[in-house]
Coordinates of C-alpha atoms and ligand atoms in Angstrom, one line a residue:
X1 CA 126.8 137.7 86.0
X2 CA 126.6 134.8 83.1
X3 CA 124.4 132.4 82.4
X4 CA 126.8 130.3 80.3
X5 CA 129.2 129.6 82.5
X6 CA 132.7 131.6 83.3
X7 CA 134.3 133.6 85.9
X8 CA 131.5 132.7 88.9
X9 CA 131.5 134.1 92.9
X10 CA 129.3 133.1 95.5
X11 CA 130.5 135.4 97.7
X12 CA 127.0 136.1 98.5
X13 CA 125.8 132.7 98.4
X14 CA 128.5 131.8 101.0
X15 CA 127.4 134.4 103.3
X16 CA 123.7 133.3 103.4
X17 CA 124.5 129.7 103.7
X18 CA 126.5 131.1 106.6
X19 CA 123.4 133.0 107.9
X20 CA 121.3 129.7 107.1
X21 CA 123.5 127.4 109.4
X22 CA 123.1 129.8 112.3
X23 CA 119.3 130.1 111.9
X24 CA 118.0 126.6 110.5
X25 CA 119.6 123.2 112.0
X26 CA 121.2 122.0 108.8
X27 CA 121.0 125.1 107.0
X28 CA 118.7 123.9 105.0
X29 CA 115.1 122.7 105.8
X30 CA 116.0 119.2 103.4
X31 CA 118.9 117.4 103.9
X32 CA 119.3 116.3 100.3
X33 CA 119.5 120.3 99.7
X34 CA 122.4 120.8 102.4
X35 CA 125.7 122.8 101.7
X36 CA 127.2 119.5 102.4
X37 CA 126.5 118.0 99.3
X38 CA 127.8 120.3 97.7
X39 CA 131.6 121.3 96.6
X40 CA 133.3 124.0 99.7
X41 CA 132.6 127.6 99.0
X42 CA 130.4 126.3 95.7
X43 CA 126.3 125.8 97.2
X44 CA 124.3 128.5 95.8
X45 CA 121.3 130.0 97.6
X46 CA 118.7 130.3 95.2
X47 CA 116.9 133.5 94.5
X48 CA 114.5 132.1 91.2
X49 CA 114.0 129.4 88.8
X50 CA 112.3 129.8 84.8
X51 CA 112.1 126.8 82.9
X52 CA 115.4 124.4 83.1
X53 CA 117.3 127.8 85.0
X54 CA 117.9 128.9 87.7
X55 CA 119.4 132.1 89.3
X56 CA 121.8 132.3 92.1
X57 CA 122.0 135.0 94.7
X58 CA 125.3 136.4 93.3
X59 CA 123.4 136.2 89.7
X60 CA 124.7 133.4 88.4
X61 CA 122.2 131.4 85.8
X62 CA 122.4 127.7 85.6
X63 CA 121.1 124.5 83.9
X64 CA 119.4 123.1 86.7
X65 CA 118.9 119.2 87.3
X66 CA 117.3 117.4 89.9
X67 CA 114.7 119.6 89.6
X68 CA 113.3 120.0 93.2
X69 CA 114.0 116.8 94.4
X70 CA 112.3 115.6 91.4
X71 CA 109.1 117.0 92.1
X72 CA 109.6 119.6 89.1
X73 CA 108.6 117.9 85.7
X74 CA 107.2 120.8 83.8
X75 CA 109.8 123.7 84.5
X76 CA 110.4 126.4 86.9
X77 CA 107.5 128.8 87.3
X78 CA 105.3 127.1 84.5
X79 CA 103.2 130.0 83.9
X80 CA 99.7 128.0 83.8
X81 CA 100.6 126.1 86.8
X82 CA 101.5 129.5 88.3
X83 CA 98.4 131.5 86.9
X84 CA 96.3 128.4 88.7
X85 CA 97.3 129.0 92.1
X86 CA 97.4 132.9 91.6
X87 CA 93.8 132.2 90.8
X88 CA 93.2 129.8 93.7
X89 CA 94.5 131.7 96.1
X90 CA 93.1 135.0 95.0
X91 CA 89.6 132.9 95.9
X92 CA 90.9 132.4 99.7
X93 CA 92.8 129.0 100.4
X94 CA 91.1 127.6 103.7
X95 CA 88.3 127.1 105.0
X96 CA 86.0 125.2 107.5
X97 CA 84.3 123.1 104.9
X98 CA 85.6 121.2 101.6
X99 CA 86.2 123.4 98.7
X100 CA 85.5 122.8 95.3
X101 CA 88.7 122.1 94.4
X102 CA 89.5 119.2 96.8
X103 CA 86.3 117.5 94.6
X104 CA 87.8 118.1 91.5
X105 CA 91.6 116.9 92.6
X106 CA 89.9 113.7 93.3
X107 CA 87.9 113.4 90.5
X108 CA 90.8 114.1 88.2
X109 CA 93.1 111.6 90.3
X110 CA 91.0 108.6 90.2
X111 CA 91.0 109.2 86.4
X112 CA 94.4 109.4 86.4
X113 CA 94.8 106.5 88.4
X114 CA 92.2 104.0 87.6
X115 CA 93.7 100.9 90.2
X116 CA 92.7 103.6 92.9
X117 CA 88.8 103.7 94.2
X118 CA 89.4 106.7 96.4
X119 CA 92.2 109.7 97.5
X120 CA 93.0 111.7 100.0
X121 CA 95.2 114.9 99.6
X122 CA 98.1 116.2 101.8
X123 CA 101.1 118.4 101.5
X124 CA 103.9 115.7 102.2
X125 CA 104.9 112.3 100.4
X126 CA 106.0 111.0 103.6
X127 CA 102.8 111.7 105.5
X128 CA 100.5 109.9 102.3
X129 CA 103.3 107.1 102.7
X130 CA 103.2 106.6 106.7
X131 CA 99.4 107.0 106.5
X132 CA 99.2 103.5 104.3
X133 CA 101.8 102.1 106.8
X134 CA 99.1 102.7 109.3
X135 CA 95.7 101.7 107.3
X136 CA 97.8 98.4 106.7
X137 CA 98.2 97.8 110.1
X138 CA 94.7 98.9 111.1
X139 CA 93.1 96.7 108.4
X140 CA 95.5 93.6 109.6
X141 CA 95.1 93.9 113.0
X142 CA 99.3 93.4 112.2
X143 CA 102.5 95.0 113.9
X144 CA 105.4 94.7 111.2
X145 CA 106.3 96.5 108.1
X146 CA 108.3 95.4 105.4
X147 CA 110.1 97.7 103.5
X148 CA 112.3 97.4 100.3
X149 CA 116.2 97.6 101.8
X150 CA 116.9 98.2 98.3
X151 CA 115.6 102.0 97.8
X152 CA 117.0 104.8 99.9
X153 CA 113.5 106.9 101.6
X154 CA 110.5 106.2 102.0
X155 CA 108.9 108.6 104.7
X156 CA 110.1 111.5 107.7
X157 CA 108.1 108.7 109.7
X158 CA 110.2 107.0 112.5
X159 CA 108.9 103.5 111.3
X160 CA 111.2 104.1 108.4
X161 CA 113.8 107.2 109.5
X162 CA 114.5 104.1 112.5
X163 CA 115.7 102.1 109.5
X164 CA 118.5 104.6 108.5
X165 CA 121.9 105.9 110.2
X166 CA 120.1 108.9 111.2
X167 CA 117.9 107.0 113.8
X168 CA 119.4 109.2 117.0
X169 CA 115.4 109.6 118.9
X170 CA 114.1 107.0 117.8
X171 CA 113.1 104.0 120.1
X172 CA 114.2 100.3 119.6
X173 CA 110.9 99.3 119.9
X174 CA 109.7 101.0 117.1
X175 CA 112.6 100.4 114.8
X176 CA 111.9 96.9 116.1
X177 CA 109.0 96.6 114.1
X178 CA 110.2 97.8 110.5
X179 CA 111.9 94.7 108.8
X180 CA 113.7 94.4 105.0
X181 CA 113.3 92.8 102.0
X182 CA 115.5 93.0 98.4
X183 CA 114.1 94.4 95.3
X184 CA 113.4 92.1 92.2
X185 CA 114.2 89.1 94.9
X186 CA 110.6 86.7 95.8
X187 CA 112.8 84.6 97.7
X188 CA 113.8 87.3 100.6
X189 CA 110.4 88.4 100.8
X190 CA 108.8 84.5 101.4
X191 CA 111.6 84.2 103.3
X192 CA 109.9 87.3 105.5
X193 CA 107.2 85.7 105.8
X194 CA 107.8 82.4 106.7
X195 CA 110.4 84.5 109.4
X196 CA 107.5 86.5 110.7
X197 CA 103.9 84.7 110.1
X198 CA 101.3 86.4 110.1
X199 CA 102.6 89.2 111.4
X200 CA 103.7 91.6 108.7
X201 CA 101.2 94.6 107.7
X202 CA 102.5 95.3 104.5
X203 CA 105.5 95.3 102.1
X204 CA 106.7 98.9 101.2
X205 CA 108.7 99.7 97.8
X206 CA 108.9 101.4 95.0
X207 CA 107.6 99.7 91.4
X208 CA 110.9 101.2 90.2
X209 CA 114.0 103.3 90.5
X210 CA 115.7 105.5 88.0
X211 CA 118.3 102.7 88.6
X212 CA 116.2 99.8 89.3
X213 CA 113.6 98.4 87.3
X214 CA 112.0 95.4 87.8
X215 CA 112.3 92.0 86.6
X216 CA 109.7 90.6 84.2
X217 CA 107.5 88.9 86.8
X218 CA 108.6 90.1 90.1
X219 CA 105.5 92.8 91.1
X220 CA 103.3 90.1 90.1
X221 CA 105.0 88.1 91.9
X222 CA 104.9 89.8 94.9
X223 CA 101.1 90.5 94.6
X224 CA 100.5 87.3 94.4
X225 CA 102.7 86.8 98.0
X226 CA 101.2 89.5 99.7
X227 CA 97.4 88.1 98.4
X228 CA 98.6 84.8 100.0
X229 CA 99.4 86.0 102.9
X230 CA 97.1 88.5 103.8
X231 CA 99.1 91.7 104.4
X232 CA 98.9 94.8 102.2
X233 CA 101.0 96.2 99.2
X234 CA 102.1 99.5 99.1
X235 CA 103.7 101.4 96.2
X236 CA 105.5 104.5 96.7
X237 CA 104.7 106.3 93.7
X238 CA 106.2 109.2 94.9
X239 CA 109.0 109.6 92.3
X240 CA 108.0 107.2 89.6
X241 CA 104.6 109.2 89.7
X242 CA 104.0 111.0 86.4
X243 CA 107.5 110.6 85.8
X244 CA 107.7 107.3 84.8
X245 CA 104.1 107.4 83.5
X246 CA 101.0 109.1 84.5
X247 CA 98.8 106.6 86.3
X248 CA 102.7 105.7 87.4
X249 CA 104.5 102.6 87.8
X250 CA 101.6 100.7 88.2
X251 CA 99.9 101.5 85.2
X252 CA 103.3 100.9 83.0
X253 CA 104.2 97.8 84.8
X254 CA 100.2 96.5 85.3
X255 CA 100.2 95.5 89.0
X256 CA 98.0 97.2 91.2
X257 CA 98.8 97.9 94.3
X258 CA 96.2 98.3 97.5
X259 CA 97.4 101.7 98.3
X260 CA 100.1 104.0 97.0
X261 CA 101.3 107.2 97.8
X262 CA 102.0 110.4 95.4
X263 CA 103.4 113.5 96.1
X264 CA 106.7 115.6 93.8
X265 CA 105.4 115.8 90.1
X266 CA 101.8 116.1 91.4
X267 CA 102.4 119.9 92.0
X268 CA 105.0 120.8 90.1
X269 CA 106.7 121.8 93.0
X270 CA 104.0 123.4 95.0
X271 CA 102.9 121.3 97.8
X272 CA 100.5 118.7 97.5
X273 CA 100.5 114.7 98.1
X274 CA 98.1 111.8 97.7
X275 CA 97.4 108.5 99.6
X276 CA 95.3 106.6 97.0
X277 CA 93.8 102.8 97.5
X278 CA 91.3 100.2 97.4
X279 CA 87.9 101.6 99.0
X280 CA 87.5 99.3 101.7
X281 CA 91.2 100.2 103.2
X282 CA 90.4 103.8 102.7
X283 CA 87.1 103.9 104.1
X284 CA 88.7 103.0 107.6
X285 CA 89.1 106.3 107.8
X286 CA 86.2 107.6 107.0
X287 CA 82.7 107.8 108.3
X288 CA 81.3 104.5 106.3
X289 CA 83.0 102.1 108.8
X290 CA 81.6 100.2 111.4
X291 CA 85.4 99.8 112.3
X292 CA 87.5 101.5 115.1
X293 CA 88.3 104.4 113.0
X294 CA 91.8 105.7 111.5
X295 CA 93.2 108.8 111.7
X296 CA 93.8 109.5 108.5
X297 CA 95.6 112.5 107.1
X298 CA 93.4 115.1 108.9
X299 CA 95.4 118.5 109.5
X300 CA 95.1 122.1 109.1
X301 CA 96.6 122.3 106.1
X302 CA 95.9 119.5 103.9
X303 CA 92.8 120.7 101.7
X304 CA 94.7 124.1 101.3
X305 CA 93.7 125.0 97.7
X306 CA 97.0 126.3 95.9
X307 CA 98.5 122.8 96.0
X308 CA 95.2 121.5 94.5
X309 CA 94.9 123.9 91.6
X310 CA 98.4 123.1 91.0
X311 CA 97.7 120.0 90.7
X312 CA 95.1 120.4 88.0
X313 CA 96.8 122.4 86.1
X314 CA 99.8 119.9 86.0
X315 CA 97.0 117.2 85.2
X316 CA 96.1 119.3 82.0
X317 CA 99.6 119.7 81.1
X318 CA 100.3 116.1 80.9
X319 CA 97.0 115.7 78.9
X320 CA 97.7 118.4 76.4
X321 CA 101.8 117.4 76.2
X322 CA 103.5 114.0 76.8
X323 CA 106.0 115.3 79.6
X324 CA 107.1 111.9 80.3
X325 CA 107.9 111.0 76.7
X326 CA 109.8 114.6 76.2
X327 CA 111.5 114.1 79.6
X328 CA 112.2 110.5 78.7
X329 CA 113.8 112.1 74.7
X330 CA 115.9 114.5 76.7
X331 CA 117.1 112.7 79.1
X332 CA 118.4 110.1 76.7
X333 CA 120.3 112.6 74.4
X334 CA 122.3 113.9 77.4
X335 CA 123.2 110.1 78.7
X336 CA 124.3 110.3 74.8
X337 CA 126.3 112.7 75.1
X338 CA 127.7 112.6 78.5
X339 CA 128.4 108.8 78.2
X340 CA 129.9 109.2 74.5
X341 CA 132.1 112.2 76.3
X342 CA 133.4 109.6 78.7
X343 CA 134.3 107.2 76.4
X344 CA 136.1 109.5 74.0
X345 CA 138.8 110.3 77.3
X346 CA 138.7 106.6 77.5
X347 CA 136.9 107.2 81.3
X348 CA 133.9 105.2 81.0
X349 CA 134.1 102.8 83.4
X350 CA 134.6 105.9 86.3
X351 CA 132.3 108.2 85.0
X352 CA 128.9 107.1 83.2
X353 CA 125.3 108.5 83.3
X354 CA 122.4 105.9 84.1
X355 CA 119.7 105.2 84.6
X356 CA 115.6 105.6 83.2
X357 CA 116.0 108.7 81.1
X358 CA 113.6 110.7 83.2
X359 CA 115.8 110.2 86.1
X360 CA 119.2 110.0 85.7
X361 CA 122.0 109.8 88.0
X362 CA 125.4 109.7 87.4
X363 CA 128.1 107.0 88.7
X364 CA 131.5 108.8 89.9
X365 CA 134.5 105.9 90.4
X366 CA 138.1 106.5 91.0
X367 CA 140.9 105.5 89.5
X368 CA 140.9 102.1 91.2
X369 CA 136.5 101.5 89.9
X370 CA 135.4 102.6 93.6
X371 CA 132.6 104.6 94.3
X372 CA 134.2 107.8 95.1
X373 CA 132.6 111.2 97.2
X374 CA 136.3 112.9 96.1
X375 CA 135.4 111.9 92.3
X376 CA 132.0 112.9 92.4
X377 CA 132.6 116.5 94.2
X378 CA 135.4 117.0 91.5
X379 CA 133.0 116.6 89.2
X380 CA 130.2 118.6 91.1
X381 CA 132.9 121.7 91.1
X382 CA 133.6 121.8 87.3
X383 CA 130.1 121.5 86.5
X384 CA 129.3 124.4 88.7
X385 CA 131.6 126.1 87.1
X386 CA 130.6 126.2 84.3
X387 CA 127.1 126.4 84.7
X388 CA 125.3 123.2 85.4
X389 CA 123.7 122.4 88.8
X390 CA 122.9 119.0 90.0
X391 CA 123.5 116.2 92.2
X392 CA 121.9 113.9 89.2
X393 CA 120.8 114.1 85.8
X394 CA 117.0 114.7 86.7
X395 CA 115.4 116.5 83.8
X396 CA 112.2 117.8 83.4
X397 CA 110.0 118.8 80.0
X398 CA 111.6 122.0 80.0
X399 CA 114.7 121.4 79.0
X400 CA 115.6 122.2 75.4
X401 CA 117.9 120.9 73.1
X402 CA 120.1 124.2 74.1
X403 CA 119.9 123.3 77.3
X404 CA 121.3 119.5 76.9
X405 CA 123.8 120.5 74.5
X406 CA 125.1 123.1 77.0
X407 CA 125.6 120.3 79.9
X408 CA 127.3 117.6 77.2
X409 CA 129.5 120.1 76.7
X410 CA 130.3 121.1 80.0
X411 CA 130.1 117.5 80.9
X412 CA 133.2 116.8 78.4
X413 CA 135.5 119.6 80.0
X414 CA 134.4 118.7 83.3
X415 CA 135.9 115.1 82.7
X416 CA 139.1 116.3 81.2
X417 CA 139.7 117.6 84.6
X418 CA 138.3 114.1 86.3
X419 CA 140.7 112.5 83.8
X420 CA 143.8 114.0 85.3
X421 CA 142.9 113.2 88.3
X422 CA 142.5 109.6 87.6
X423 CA 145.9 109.7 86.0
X424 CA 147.4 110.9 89.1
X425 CA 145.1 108.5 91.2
X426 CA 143.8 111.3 93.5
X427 CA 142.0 114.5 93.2
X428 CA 144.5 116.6 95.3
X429 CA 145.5 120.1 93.6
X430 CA 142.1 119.8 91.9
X431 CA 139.6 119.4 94.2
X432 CA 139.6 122.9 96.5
X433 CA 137.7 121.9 99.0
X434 CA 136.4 118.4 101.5
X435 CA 134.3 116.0 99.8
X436 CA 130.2 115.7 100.3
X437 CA 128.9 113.5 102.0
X438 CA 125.9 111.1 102.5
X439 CA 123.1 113.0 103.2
X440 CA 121.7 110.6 106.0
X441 CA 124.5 110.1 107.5
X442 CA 124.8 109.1 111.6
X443 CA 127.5 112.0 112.5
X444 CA 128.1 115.4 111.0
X445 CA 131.6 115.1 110.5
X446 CA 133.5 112.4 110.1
X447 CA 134.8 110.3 113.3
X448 CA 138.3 108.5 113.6
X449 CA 136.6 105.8 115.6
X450 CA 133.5 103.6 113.7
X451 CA 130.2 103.3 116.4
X452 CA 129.5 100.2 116.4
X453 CA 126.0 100.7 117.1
X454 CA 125.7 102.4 113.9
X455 CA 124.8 98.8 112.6
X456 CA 121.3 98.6 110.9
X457 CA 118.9 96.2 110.9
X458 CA 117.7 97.1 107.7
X459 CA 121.0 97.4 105.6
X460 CA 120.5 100.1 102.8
X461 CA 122.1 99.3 99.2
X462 CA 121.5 102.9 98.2
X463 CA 121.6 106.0 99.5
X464 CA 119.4 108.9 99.3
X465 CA 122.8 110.8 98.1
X466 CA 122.6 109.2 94.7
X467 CA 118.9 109.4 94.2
X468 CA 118.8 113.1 94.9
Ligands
PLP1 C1 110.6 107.6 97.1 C2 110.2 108.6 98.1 N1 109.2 108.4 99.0 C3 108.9 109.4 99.9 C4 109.5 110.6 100.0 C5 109.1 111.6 100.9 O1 108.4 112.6 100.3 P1 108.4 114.1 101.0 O2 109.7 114.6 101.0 O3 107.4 114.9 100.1 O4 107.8 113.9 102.4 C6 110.6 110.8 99.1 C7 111.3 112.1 99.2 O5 112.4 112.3 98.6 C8 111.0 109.8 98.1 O6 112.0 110.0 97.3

């Protein structure tokens, strides 16, 4: 099979996805990876990755973006991430005490992130995330959480999960307590407080989005509010860790947060996550507390050493190379391209690329400006085709000049084809299959009738679609 695009089958993919959705609710373990978002007939089952490629099970190669949910920054199998764990591993990866390694993760983290006194390492960004939801509300004695309605996932925890369509098992009581706030707007969080006084743990959010940045003042601001009131602020580093920066969001933007979780680029891909924060919220759950103590982050797994070596070795990268700044170079000369692509078919107010050039998404209207799942699976279908794979722009450090000119140009016959259906107003006779769909969304398949219940308190602006 090609790498560059061409005649492609996934004859083979097809039949394992088929396999996959009779073994694994979902047929896939991440909901962001399911055959739903992508084109009919067109999700590939992945059999390996090498830099910016990956290989299909019918042998198709691709330009890959997204880049495992973003948590690849480096490339594929980055052979001294890879020769780290080999060697971690081939030491034995658990044991009944601490290991070396977990000493030097934390050593080398607190460097990294100097607004952080102490760390504690896991294999999930949602557990580091739900464990400062919980330290918050130990160390205020307080009930609420405040999240930011404005970004689309913050944790697999039903305090947040309660806050999305997907809430199905989840009691009312507990999604009782989980309220929203806007990003970039002080007035709806004072207006929180004020609602709920003295009541609200802390205030969940990330610094930034690829699509969202924040206003000169507003994280400031908002330290400044949550100092004042007495509740706890949490930054989900999760994706803007060592992608936007690496000491993260807070470090580029200068507001230090009370605790903040990390997790993707920390491992490259292998598994490891990080709850990081002021010492005397930490300590709560540890042994230097005269406190009722906090369960904090205490399982089986957490210590196991790959993910910690993997770590490291991602730490030396980024001090050896500037991954952000190459990401941030690359991901600026595809936008380039894609965007000048557009405009030459005279498209670009349905089709653009945005978004910080580390993490780019791209915006798919129809022929009337509307956000559109037809448009964007059109586009998903030629892409694949010819040999790019992606539900965003996500790059990572490994992708070459090659690789970027490939996509532009794929990108430009892609939107030929997205330009005649705009001309005829409708993607029939193009697009061979149904549309995708959100990826958190409250039925499988679509329903005639709307459930009313399917009203949220929280009222997302994005979903977790676009930002995958
Ligand atoms: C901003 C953000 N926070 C938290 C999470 C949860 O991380 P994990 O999937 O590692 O549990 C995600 C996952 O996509 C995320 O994007």
């Amino acid at each position: 099979m090609t790498r560059a695009g061409g005649d492609r089958t996934f004859a083979r993919s097809t039949a394992m996805q088929d396999r996959l959705h009779e073994l694994v609710p979902g047929g896939a373990h991440t909901y962001a990876r399911g055959s739903d978002q992508y084109p009919e007939g067109m999700a590939p089952v992945i059999a390996r990755g090498e830099g910016a490629h990956v290989q299909d099970v019918d042998g198709n190669w691709y330009v890959e973006y997204g880049m495992g949910l973003r948590s690849v920054t480096l490339g594929h199998a980055y052979p001294p991430v890879v020769e780290a764990v080999v060697e971690a591993a081939r030491a034995g990866v658990n044991f009944s005490r601490p290991s070396v390694w977990e000493l030097r993760a934390a050593e080398e983290f607190l460097e990294q992130v100097p607004g952080a006194d102490m760390v504690k390492f896991a294999k999930n960004g949602s557990d580091a995330t739900t464990a400062a939801v919980k330290v918050a509300r130990t160390a205020t004695g307080r009930d609420l959480v405040a999240v930011c309605s404005s970004h689309p996932f913050f944790s697999t925890g039903d305090w947040f999960i309660g806050t999305t369509e997907m809430d199905a098992g989840i009691p009312a009581s507990e999604r009782a307590l989980t309220v929203g706030f806007d990003f970039n707007d002080l007035g709806s969080v004072e207006a929180l407080f004020d609602r709920h006084p003295g009541r609200i743990a802390c205030l969940v959010l990330e610094a930034a989005t690829g699509t969202l940045a924040p206003e000169p003042g507003f994280l400031a601001g908002l330290r400044r509010l949550v100092d004042r009131d007495g509740s706890v602020l949490v930054f989900d580093e999760i994706i803007t860790g060592m992608r936007w920066a690496r000491g993260g969001a807070q470090g580029l933007y200068g507001v230090t947060p009370d605790l903040s979780s990390w997790g993707k680029a920390l491992g490259n891909g292998f598994a490891v996550s990080a709850l990081a924060g002021k010492r005397e919220l930490m300590e709560l759950g540890g042994l230097r507390t005269e406190a009722a103590r906090t369960f904090l982050l205490s399982t089986t797994n957490g210590p196991e050493t790959t993910g910690l070596a993997a770590y490291l070795a991602v730490a030396e990268a980024y001090r050896q190379l500037d991954v952000v700044a190459v990401m941030e170079e690359q991901g600026r000369k595809l936008a380039d391209g894609a965007n000048a692509a557009a405009a030459a078919l005279g498209i670009a107010d349905h089709f653009a690329v945005v978004g910080r050039p580390s993490c780019e998404v791209f915006v798919t209207r129809d022929h009337l400006g509307r956000p559109s799942q037809e448009f964007r699976t059109l586009f998903l279908q030629e892409m694949l085709e010819r040999g790019v794979l992606g539900q965003s722009f996500v790059i990572s450090a490994a992708h070459t000049d090659d690789d970027v000119e490939r996509t532009v140009e794929a990108v430009g016959e892609a939107l030929m084809v997205y330009a005649k259906a705009l001309g005829a107003g409708s993607c029939t006779g193009l697009l061979r299959g149904r549309p995708v769909a959100p990826a958190l969304r409250r039925f499988a398949a679509p329903r005639r009738i709307p459930d009313p219940s399917a009203l949220q308190p929280v009222e997302r602006t994005t979903s977790l679609q676009e930002e995958a």
